Tab-separated table of C-alpha atoms in Angstrom:
chain	number	residue	atom	x	y	z
A	1	ILE	CA	-62.780	56.576	98.012
A	2	GLN	CA	-62.584	59.437	100.424
A	3	GLY	CA	-61.490	62.932	99.487
A	4	GLU	CA	-60.614	66.222	101.046
A	5	ARG	CA	-60.191	69.713	99.666
A	6	MET	CA	-57.816	72.089	101.414
A	7	GLY	CA	-59.716	75.393	101.269
A	8	SER	CA	-58.163	78.168	99.240
A	9	ARG	CA	-54.970	76.206	98.546
A	10	GLN	CA	-56.564	74.304	95.651
A	11	ILE	CA	-55.263	70.952	96.940
A	12	SER	CA	-57.390	67.826	96.582
A	13	ILE	CA	-56.463	64.564	98.296
A	14	TYR	CA	-58.170	61.268	97.440
A	15	TYR	CA	-57.349	58.023	99.227
A	16	ARG	CA	-58.592	54.485	99.793
A	17	PHE	CA	-57.520	51.280	101.488
A	18	ASP	CA	-57.430	48.064	99.496
A	19	ALA	CA	-60.464	46.030	100.530
A	20	ALA	CA	-58.661	42.693	100.139
A	21	THR	CA	-55.467	43.413	102.076
A	22	LYS	CA	-56.700	46.146	104.433
A	23	THR	CA	-53.106	47.425	104.397
A	24	LYS	CA	-52.483	48.855	100.935
A	25	LEU	CA	-53.122	52.592	100.733
A	26	THR	CA	-53.735	54.287	97.417
A	27	ALA	CA	-53.542	58.076	97.381
A	28	ARG	CA	-53.889	60.771	94.759
A	29	ILE	CA	-52.989	64.375	95.410
A	30	GLU	CA	-53.855	67.128	92.971
A	31	SER	CA	-52.458	70.605	93.354
A	32	PRO	CA	-51.483	73.368	90.984
A	33	ILE	CA	-47.924	74.596	91.381
A	34	ASP	CA	-46.556	77.874	90.173
A	35	GLN	CA	-44.732	77.578	86.854
A	36	SER	CA	-41.594	79.067	88.402
A	37	LEU	CA	-41.445	76.172	90.909
A	38	LEU	CA	-41.565	73.312	88.385
A	39	VAL	CA	-37.841	73.067	87.625
A	40	PRO	CA	-36.758	73.461	91.288
A	41	LEU	CA	-39.316	70.826	92.372
A	42	LEU	CA	-38.173	68.327	89.745
A	43	SER	CA	-34.542	68.988	90.688
A	44	VAL	CA	-35.205	68.322	94.380
A	45	LEU	CA	-37.045	65.064	93.606
A	46	ASN	CA	-34.184	63.956	91.342
A	47	GLU	CA	-31.360	64.617	93.834
A	48	CYS	CA	-31.674	61.661	96.213
A	49	GLU	CA	-28.493	62.705	98.020
A	50	LEU	CA	-30.411	65.754	99.307
A	51	PHE	CA	-33.549	63.968	100.578
A	52	HIS	CA	-32.333	64.323	104.170
A	53	THR	CA	-32.291	68.125	103.776
A	54	TRP	CA	-35.982	68.526	102.941
A	55	ILE	CA	-37.788	65.429	104.219
A	56	PRO	CA	-38.808	65.949	107.882
A	57	ASN	CA	-36.096	64.965	110.360
A	58	TRP	CA	-36.802	64.776	114.102
A	59	ARG	CA	-35.220	63.125	117.104
A	60	VAL	CA	-38.514	63.041	119.041
A	61	PRO	CA	-40.523	61.391	117.665
A	62	ARG	CA	-37.806	59.667	115.677
A	63	LEU	CA	-38.239	60.323	111.966
A	64	LYS	CA	-35.374	60.780	109.547
A	65	VAL	CA	-33.835	59.660	106.300
A	66	ARG	CA	-31.010	57.388	107.454
A	67	ARG	CA	-29.557	56.604	104.043
A	68	THR	CA	-29.970	57.310	100.335
A	69	ASP	CA	-27.718	55.503	97.898
A	70	LYS	CA	-27.784	55.520	94.118
A	71	LEU	CA	-27.343	51.890	93.113
A	72	ALA	CA	-26.499	52.681	89.501
A	73	PRO	CA	-25.508	55.707	87.462
A	74	GLN	CA	-28.450	57.864	86.441
A	75	SER	CA	-29.681	57.134	82.929
A	76	GLY	CA	-31.345	59.980	81.112
A	77	ARG	CA	-32.669	63.119	82.768
A	78	CYS	CA	-34.626	61.459	85.558
A	79	SER	CA	-34.237	57.685	85.521
A	80	GLN	CA	-32.396	56.110	88.444
A	81	VAL	CA	-32.357	53.296	90.996
A	82	VAL	CA	-32.115	54.504	94.599
A	83	LEU	CA	-32.041	52.753	97.983
A	84	VAL	CA	-33.755	54.816	100.714
A	85	THR	CA	-33.790	53.902	104.427
A	86	VAL	CA	-36.032	55.866	106.815
A	87	ASP	CA	-36.133	55.659	110.618
A	88	LEU	CA	-39.687	55.840	111.996
A	89	PRO	CA	-41.114	56.557	115.455
A	90	TRP	CA	-41.784	53.756	117.932
A	91	PRO	CA	-43.443	51.250	117.613
A	92	PHE	CA	-42.460	51.070	113.936
A	93	SER	CA	-39.157	49.661	112.780
A	94	SER	CA	-37.095	51.382	110.113
A	95	ARG	CA	-38.283	51.020	106.542
A	96	GLU	CA	-36.251	50.608	103.398
A	97	VAL	CA	-37.183	50.645	99.739
A	98	VAL	CA	-35.241	50.266	96.500
A	99	LEU	CA	-36.910	52.619	94.047
A	100	ASP	CA	-36.692	52.403	90.279
A	101	ALA	CA	-37.721	55.820	88.974
A	102	SER	CA	-38.224	56.257	85.237
A	103	GLY	CA	-39.256	59.565	83.769
A	104	VAL	CA	-40.645	60.872	80.508
A	105	ASP	CA	-40.376	64.550	79.606
A	106	ASP	CA	-42.986	65.468	77.017
A	107	ILE	CA	-43.581	68.990	78.232
A	108	ASP	CA	-42.913	70.626	74.865
A	109	ALA	CA	-45.389	68.477	72.898
A	110	THR	CA	-48.178	67.725	75.403
A	111	GLY	CA	-47.305	69.716	78.522
A	112	ASP	CA	-46.717	66.521	80.525
A	113	ILE	CA	-43.859	65.180	82.616
A	114	ALA	CA	-44.427	61.703	84.052
A	115	VAL	CA	-42.338	59.712	86.518
A	116	LEU	CA	-43.130	56.080	87.348
A	117	VAL	CA	-41.693	54.881	90.658
A	118	THR	CA	-41.716	51.172	91.564
A	119	ALA	CA	-39.971	49.141	94.232
A	120	LEU	CA	-37.414	46.518	93.286
A	121	THR	CA	-36.773	43.429	95.382
A	122	ALA	CA	-33.719	41.227	95.833
A	123	GLY	CA	-33.384	38.935	92.845
A	124	ASP	CA	-35.182	41.372	90.513
A	125	ASP	CA	-33.031	41.552	87.398
A	126	THR	CA	-35.279	43.724	85.213
A	127	THR	CA	-32.954	46.740	85.523
A	128	GLY	CA	-29.612	44.935	85.533
A	129	VAL	CA	-28.885	46.481	88.946
A	130	VAL	CA	-27.903	44.180	91.802
A	131	ILE	CA	-30.358	44.759	94.650
A	132	PRO	CA	-28.567	44.439	97.986
A	133	ASP	CA	-29.923	42.336	100.826
A	134	ILE	CA	-31.155	44.118	103.932
A	135	ASP	CA	-28.048	44.749	106.012
A	136	GLU	CA	-29.556	45.437	109.456
A	137	ALA	CA	-31.991	43.346	111.502
A	138	ASP	CA	-34.228	46.295	112.446
A	139	ILE	CA	-35.069	47.230	108.841
A	140	VAL	CA	-38.185	46.131	106.959
A	141	ARG	CA	-38.087	46.362	103.158
A	142	ILE	CA	-41.349	47.699	101.773
A	143	ASP	CA	-43.158	47.542	98.468
A	144	PHE	CA	-44.079	50.738	96.663
A	145	HIS	CA	-45.752	51.663	93.402
A	146	GLY	CA	-46.445	55.250	92.506
A	147	GLY	CA	-45.590	58.144	90.350
A	148	PHE	CA	-45.895	61.777	89.540
A	149	LEU	CA	-47.713	63.417	86.678
A	150	PHE	CA	-47.030	67.077	86.069
A	151	ARG	CA	-49.525	68.436	83.580
A	152	ARG	CA	-49.927	71.941	82.257
A	153	LEU	CA	-53.188	73.494	83.377
A	154	PRO	CA	-55.645	74.378	80.621
A	155	ASP	CA	-55.588	78.028	79.541
A	156	ASP	CA	-59.185	78.457	80.704
A	157	TRP	CA	-58.551	77.009	84.199
A	158	ALA	CA	-59.954	79.298	86.864
A	159	GLY	CA	-58.141	78.197	89.976
A	160	GLY	CA	-58.481	81.367	91.917
A	161	GLU	CA	-55.947	83.910	93.014
A	162	GLY	CA	-52.356	83.366	91.915
A	163	SER	CA	-53.177	80.657	89.365
């Protein structure tokens, strides 16, 4: 595991490559966020239709969100199935993922909000959502497993200025 600390910003990044596959990257990012930014941040992550407005978008090198489609109505406050297609710079082909995001809001009892995000593949019937086939030859469907954990900082946390 390698790690990096970003100076006075209180951001820690840990990452490692899977020894068996040499292609799977596992990353963990820890950073305090101001309490006033929690609701706006969760809202932005939940609104897949707006990904193209805040995820980087360039013509040179090519990088943009080509498509975001909700494949089923949202269930609960933050549980949804979303298809996301992203165009990448040469020599990479476009990537697509069908994400199943399921959230748990326990902020009142424990101070935690957790969101589990996993990729669904064609033929996966665990959600009852029909996963479409890839509709363009230049797209590669990827696998993804991840999540977010928002946790209230302890009262005695001394994170420096502005904490």
